[in-house]
Amino acid sequence: DAGITQSPRHKVTETGTPVTLRCHQTENHRYMYWYRQDPGHGLRLIHYSYGVKDTDKGEVSDGYSVSRSKTEDFLLTLESATSSQTSVYFCAISVGVETPLHFGNGTRLTVT
Amino acid sequence: GQQLNQSPQSMFIQEGEDVSMNCTSSSIFNTWLWYKQDPGEGPVLLIALYKAGELTSNGRLTAQFGITRKDSFLNISASIPSDVGIYFCAGQETSGSRLTFGEGTQLTVNP
């Protein structure tokens, strides 16, 4: 375990509600990432951060926003959850850009 | 964007058998990574490869960076029940570019 804590581990929410997932790291790594994992699609990058207050979009960023106010915390927000956002969300960190990534244990989100 | 094809999608083997899986890319990569994911957990890095032709071992696992730089292989020797899980490859075209993940190989080991 690379010192990454994701919370909550499981969440069920209703369509249209806002949801925030938290990633906390104790490694002081500069780079943090949010991925979603779905059957048939593997791991897809949602957003990433290359420093405090510095974030950028990944390949599936629509419907998601992120914030990073401290090195150790990276928040993923679904402003208005939809059923298509039912997924397992993974946070990852890295010292340098992208490689190698170390992952948290995931948050399973169900949108009903 | 680039495509990563990982095969096979699933494997059912007997304990003690050797396993081989591979990933191929439509473009040249300069980094290949292999991860394993246990149920309910995040992927864990097994092996990182940074040079074409590189062969790296981690216990019973051996991975190779293909000489064409468009493929990589992971071999597991003498499989055991705890090898069960999903194995992912990931590749990076250039330093700083986005990682691309394969869809994973689901490995089942029968005792």
Short mmCIF file of C-alpha atoms in Angstrom, two decimals:
data_model
loop_
_atom_site.label_atom_id
_atom_site.label_comp_id
_atom_site.label_asym_id
_atom_site.label_seq_id
_atom_site.Cartn_x
_atom_site.Cartn_y
_atom_site.Cartn_z
CA ASP A 1 0.00 0.00 0.00
CA ALA A 2 1.53 3.31 -1.11
CA GLY A 3 -0.05 5.46 1.62
CA ILE A 4 -3.21 6.29 -0.31
CA THR A 5 -6.60 6.38 1.37
CA GLN A 6 -9.82 6.74 -0.57
CA SER A 7 -13.10 7.62 1.08
CA PRO A 8 -15.76 6.48 1.14
CA ARG A 9 -15.05 2.92 0.00
CA HIS A 10 -18.65 2.40 -1.03
CA LYS A 11 -21.45 4.84 -1.80
CA VAL A 12 -24.95 4.58 -3.17
CA THR A 13 -26.57 7.78 -4.32
CA GLU A 14 -29.53 8.90 -6.36
CA THR A 15 -29.47 10.41 -9.82
CA GLY A 16 -29.08 14.16 -9.72
CA THR A 17 -27.36 14.39 -6.35
CA PRO A 18 -23.85 15.79 -5.91
CA VAL A 19 -21.14 13.40 -4.79
CA THR A 20 -17.58 14.04 -3.65
CA LEU A 21 -14.91 11.37 -3.41
CA ARG A 22 -11.73 12.00 -1.48
CA CYS A 23 -8.20 10.80 -2.02
CA HIS A 24 -5.61 11.37 0.69
CA GLN A 25 -1.91 10.52 0.33
CA THR A 26 0.88 10.47 2.88
CA GLU A 27 3.72 10.16 0.32
CA ASN A 28 4.01 13.86 -0.57
CA HIS A 29 3.90 12.94 -4.27
CA ARG A 30 3.35 15.82 -6.66
CA TYR A 31 1.10 14.05 -9.15
CA MET A 32 -2.38 12.69 -8.37
CA TYR A 33 -4.94 11.11 -10.67
CA TRP A 34 -8.52 9.96 -10.74
CA TYR A 35 -9.44 6.94 -12.86
CA ARG A 36 -12.64 5.04 -13.36
CA GLN A 37 -12.75 1.31 -14.02
CA ASP A 38 -15.57 -0.27 -15.98
CA PRO A 39 -15.94 -3.71 -17.57
CA GLY A 40 -14.76 -3.64 -21.15
CA HIS A 41 -13.02 -0.29 -20.77
CA GLY A 42 -10.19 -0.93 -18.37
CA LEU A 43 -8.88 2.10 -16.50
CA ARG A 44 -9.69 5.51 -17.94
CA LEU A 45 -8.28 8.81 -16.74
CA ILE A 46 -10.82 11.37 -15.52
CA HIS A 47 -8.67 14.21 -14.21
CA TYR A 48 -5.19 14.65 -12.88
CA SER A 49 -3.22 17.15 -10.85
CA TYR A 50 0.41 18.18 -11.14
CA GLY A 51 0.46 20.32 -8.05
CA VAL A 52 -1.64 22.29 -5.61
CA LYS A 53 -4.37 24.09 -7.54
CA ASP A 54 -3.00 22.72 -10.84
CA THR A 55 -5.33 20.26 -12.53
CA ASP A 56 -6.15 19.11 -16.02
CA LYS A 57 -8.68 16.95 -17.84
CA GLY A 58 -8.26 13.34 -18.80
CA GLU A 59 -10.06 11.36 -21.48
CA VAL A 60 -13.43 11.04 -19.68
CA SER A 61 -13.75 14.31 -17.76
CA ASP A 62 -17.31 15.31 -18.71
CA GLY A 63 -19.55 15.47 -15.64
CA TYR A 64 -16.63 15.55 -13.21
CA SER A 65 -14.65 18.28 -11.51
CA VAL A 66 -11.65 18.11 -9.20
CA SER A 67 -9.90 20.23 -6.65
CA ARG A 68 -6.55 20.10 -4.95
CA SER A 69 -6.06 22.65 -2.20
CA LYS A 70 -3.34 20.68 -0.41
CA THR A 71 -0.61 18.37 -1.65
CA GLU A 72 -2.10 15.42 0.18
CA ASP A 73 -5.75 15.73 -0.88
CA PHE A 74 -7.38 15.38 -4.28
CA LEU A 75 -11.16 15.58 -4.47
CA LEU A 76 -13.38 14.31 -7.28
CA THR A 77 -16.87 15.80 -7.52
CA LEU A 78 -19.82 14.64 -9.54
CA GLU A 79 -21.96 17.77 -9.65
CA SER A 80 -25.13 15.87 -10.58
CA ALA A 81 -24.64 12.12 -10.57
CA THR A 82 -25.99 10.04 -13.45
CA SER A 83 -26.40 6.28 -13.79
CA SER A 84 -23.56 6.22 -16.34
CA GLN A 85 -21.24 7.31 -13.54
CA THR A 86 -21.81 4.08 -11.66
CA SER A 87 -18.28 2.72 -11.54
CA VAL A 88 -15.28 1.96 -9.41
CA TYR A 89 -13.12 5.04 -8.95
CA PHE A 90 -9.41 4.81 -8.28
CA CYS A 91 -7.05 7.47 -7.11
CA ALA A 92 -3.40 7.15 -8.06
CA ILE A 93 -0.22 9.03 -7.25
CA SER A 94 3.21 9.29 -8.78
CA VAL A 95 6.49 11.05 -8.13
CA GLY A 96 7.03 11.97 -11.76
CA VAL A 97 4.63 12.39 -14.60
CA GLU A 98 2.49 9.25 -14.89
CA THR A 99 5.01 6.53 -14.13
CA PRO A 100 4.95 4.49 -12.16
CA LEU A 101 1.50 4.97 -10.71
CA HIS A 102 0.50 3.69 -7.29
CA PHE A 103 -3.21 3.15 -6.75
CA GLY A 104 -5.58 3.40 -3.83
CA ASN A 105 -8.10 0.67 -3.06
CA GLY A 106 -10.96 2.31 -4.89
CA THR A 107 -14.43 3.68 -4.23
CA ARG A 108 -17.38 1.74 -5.55
CA LEU A 109 -20.08 4.24 -6.52
CA THR A 110 -23.59 3.22 -7.46
CA VAL A 111 -25.98 5.80 -8.87
CA THR A 112 -29.60 4.66 -8.76
CA GLY B 1 -5.49 7.81 -29.32
CA GLN B 2 -3.33 4.74 -29.20
CA GLN B 3 -4.87 1.34 -28.62
CA LEU B 4 -3.56 -1.36 -26.33
CA ASN B 5 -4.67 -4.89 -27.03
CA GLN B 6 -4.20 -7.26 -24.13
CA SER B 7 -4.66 -10.99 -24.53
CA PRO B 8 -5.99 -13.32 -23.53
CA GLN B 9 -8.98 -11.74 -21.81
CA SER B 10 -9.19 -14.66 -19.39
CA MET B 11 -7.27 -17.78 -18.49
CA PHE B 12 -8.20 -20.84 -16.47
CA ILE B 13 -5.19 -22.90 -15.44
CA GLN B 14 -4.16 -25.57 -12.98
CA GLU B 15 -1.87 -24.82 -10.09
CA GLY B 16 1.74 -25.36 -11.12
CA GLU B 17 1.26 -24.39 -14.74
CA ASP B 18 3.09 -21.54 -16.41
CA VAL B 19 1.16 -18.55 -17.73
CA SER B 20 1.86 -16.11 -20.51
CA MET B 21 0.00 -12.96 -21.49
CA ASN B 22 0.83 -10.07 -23.75
CA CYS B 23 -0.02 -6.57 -24.84
CA THR B 24 0.40 -5.02 -28.23
CA SER B 25 0.22 -1.39 -29.22
CA SER B 26 -0.57 0.45 -32.40
CA SER B 27 2.26 2.86 -31.66
CA ILE B 28 5.72 2.79 -30.17
CA PHE B 29 6.02 2.98 -26.38
CA ASN B 30 9.02 3.89 -24.28
CA THR B 31 7.62 2.48 -21.03
CA TRP B 32 5.67 -0.65 -20.24
CA LEU B 33 4.15 -1.42 -16.85
CA TRP B 34 2.49 -4.54 -15.53
CA TYR B 35 -0.02 -4.41 -12.67
CA LYS B 36 -2.02 -6.98 -10.74
CA GLN B 37 -5.41 -6.28 -9.20
CA ASP B 38 -6.88 -8.44 -6.46
CA PRO B 39 -10.66 -8.41 -5.92
CA GLY B 40 -11.79 -5.28 -4.10
CA GLU B 41 -8.39 -3.64 -4.26
CA GLY B 42 -6.47 -1.28 -6.47
CA PRO B 43 -3.89 -2.34 -9.07
CA VAL B 44 -0.43 -3.01 -7.67
CA LEU B 45 2.68 -2.45 -9.75
CA LEU B 46 4.51 -5.71 -10.52
CA ILE B 47 7.18 -4.78 -13.05
CA ALA B 48 8.26 -1.63 -14.90
CA LEU B 49 10.17 -1.77 -18.20
CA TYR B 50 11.99 1.18 -19.72
CA LYS B 51 14.17 -0.16 -22.53
CA ALA B 52 13.44 -2.14 -25.68
CA GLY B 53 14.52 -5.75 -25.23
CA GLU B 54 14.64 -5.41 -21.45
CA LEU B 55 13.81 -8.58 -19.53
CA THR B 56 12.97 -8.11 -15.86
CA SER B 57 12.00 -10.62 -13.20
CA ASN B 58 10.14 -10.25 -9.92
CA GLY B 59 10.08 -13.64 -8.21
CA ARG B 60 8.11 -16.02 -10.42
CA LEU B 61 7.12 -13.18 -12.73
CA THR B 62 9.11 -12.20 -15.80
CA ALA B 63 8.24 -9.38 -18.17
CA GLN B 64 9.84 -8.33 -21.41
CA PHE B 65 9.80 -5.07 -23.36
CA GLY B 66 9.41 -6.13 -26.99
CA ILE B 67 12.20 -5.27 -29.37
CA THR B 68 9.78 -3.49 -31.70
CA ARG B 69 8.66 -1.33 -28.74
CA LYS B 70 5.08 -2.14 -29.66
CA ASP B 71 4.56 -5.10 -27.37
CA SER B 72 5.27 -6.55 -23.96
CA PHE B 73 4.92 -9.97 -22.38
CA LEU B 74 4.33 -11.16 -18.84
CA ASN B 75 5.08 -14.73 -17.82
CA ILE B 76 4.21 -16.37 -14.51
CA SER B 77 5.96 -19.60 -13.72
CA ALA B 78 4.63 -22.39 -11.50
CA SER B 79 1.35 -20.65 -10.75
CA ILE B 80 -0.18 -20.79 -7.28
CA PRO B 81 -3.72 -19.98 -6.09
CA SER B 82 -2.76 -16.49 -4.89
CA ASP B 83 -1.83 -15.57 -8.47
CA VAL B 84 -5.58 -15.24 -9.11
CA GLY B 85 -6.55 -11.73 -10.14
CA ILE B 86 -6.62 -9.34 -13.06
CA TYR B 87 -3.34 -8.45 -14.73
CA PHE B 88 -3.09 -5.14 -16.55
CA CYS B 89 -0.50 -3.82 -18.90
CA ALA B 90 0.01 -0.10 -19.33
CA GLY B 91 2.14 1.81 -21.77
CA GLN B 92 3.46 5.30 -22.21
CA GLU B 93 4.52 6.72 -25.59
CA THR B 94 6.88 9.37 -24.37
CA SER B 95 7.96 10.79 -21.05
CA GLY B 96 5.12 12.89 -19.72
CA SER B 97 2.47 11.48 -22.02
CA ARG B 98 -0.64 9.80 -20.71
CA LEU B 99 -0.61 6.17 -19.71
CA THR B 100 -2.78 3.81 -21.72
CA PHE B 101 -4.10 0.69 -20.00
CA GLY B 102 -5.00 -2.65 -21.48
CA GLU B 103 -8.36 -4.15 -20.57
CA GLY B 104 -6.81 -6.80 -18.38
CA THR B 105 -6.37 -10.56 -18.27
CA GLN B 106 -8.48 -12.36 -15.66
CA LEU B 107 -6.45 -15.27 -14.29
CA THR B 108 -8.06 -18.17 -12.45
CA VAL B 109 -5.87 -20.83 -10.88
CA ASN B 110 -7.48 -24.11 -9.90
CA PRO B 111 -5.84 -25.88 -6.95
#
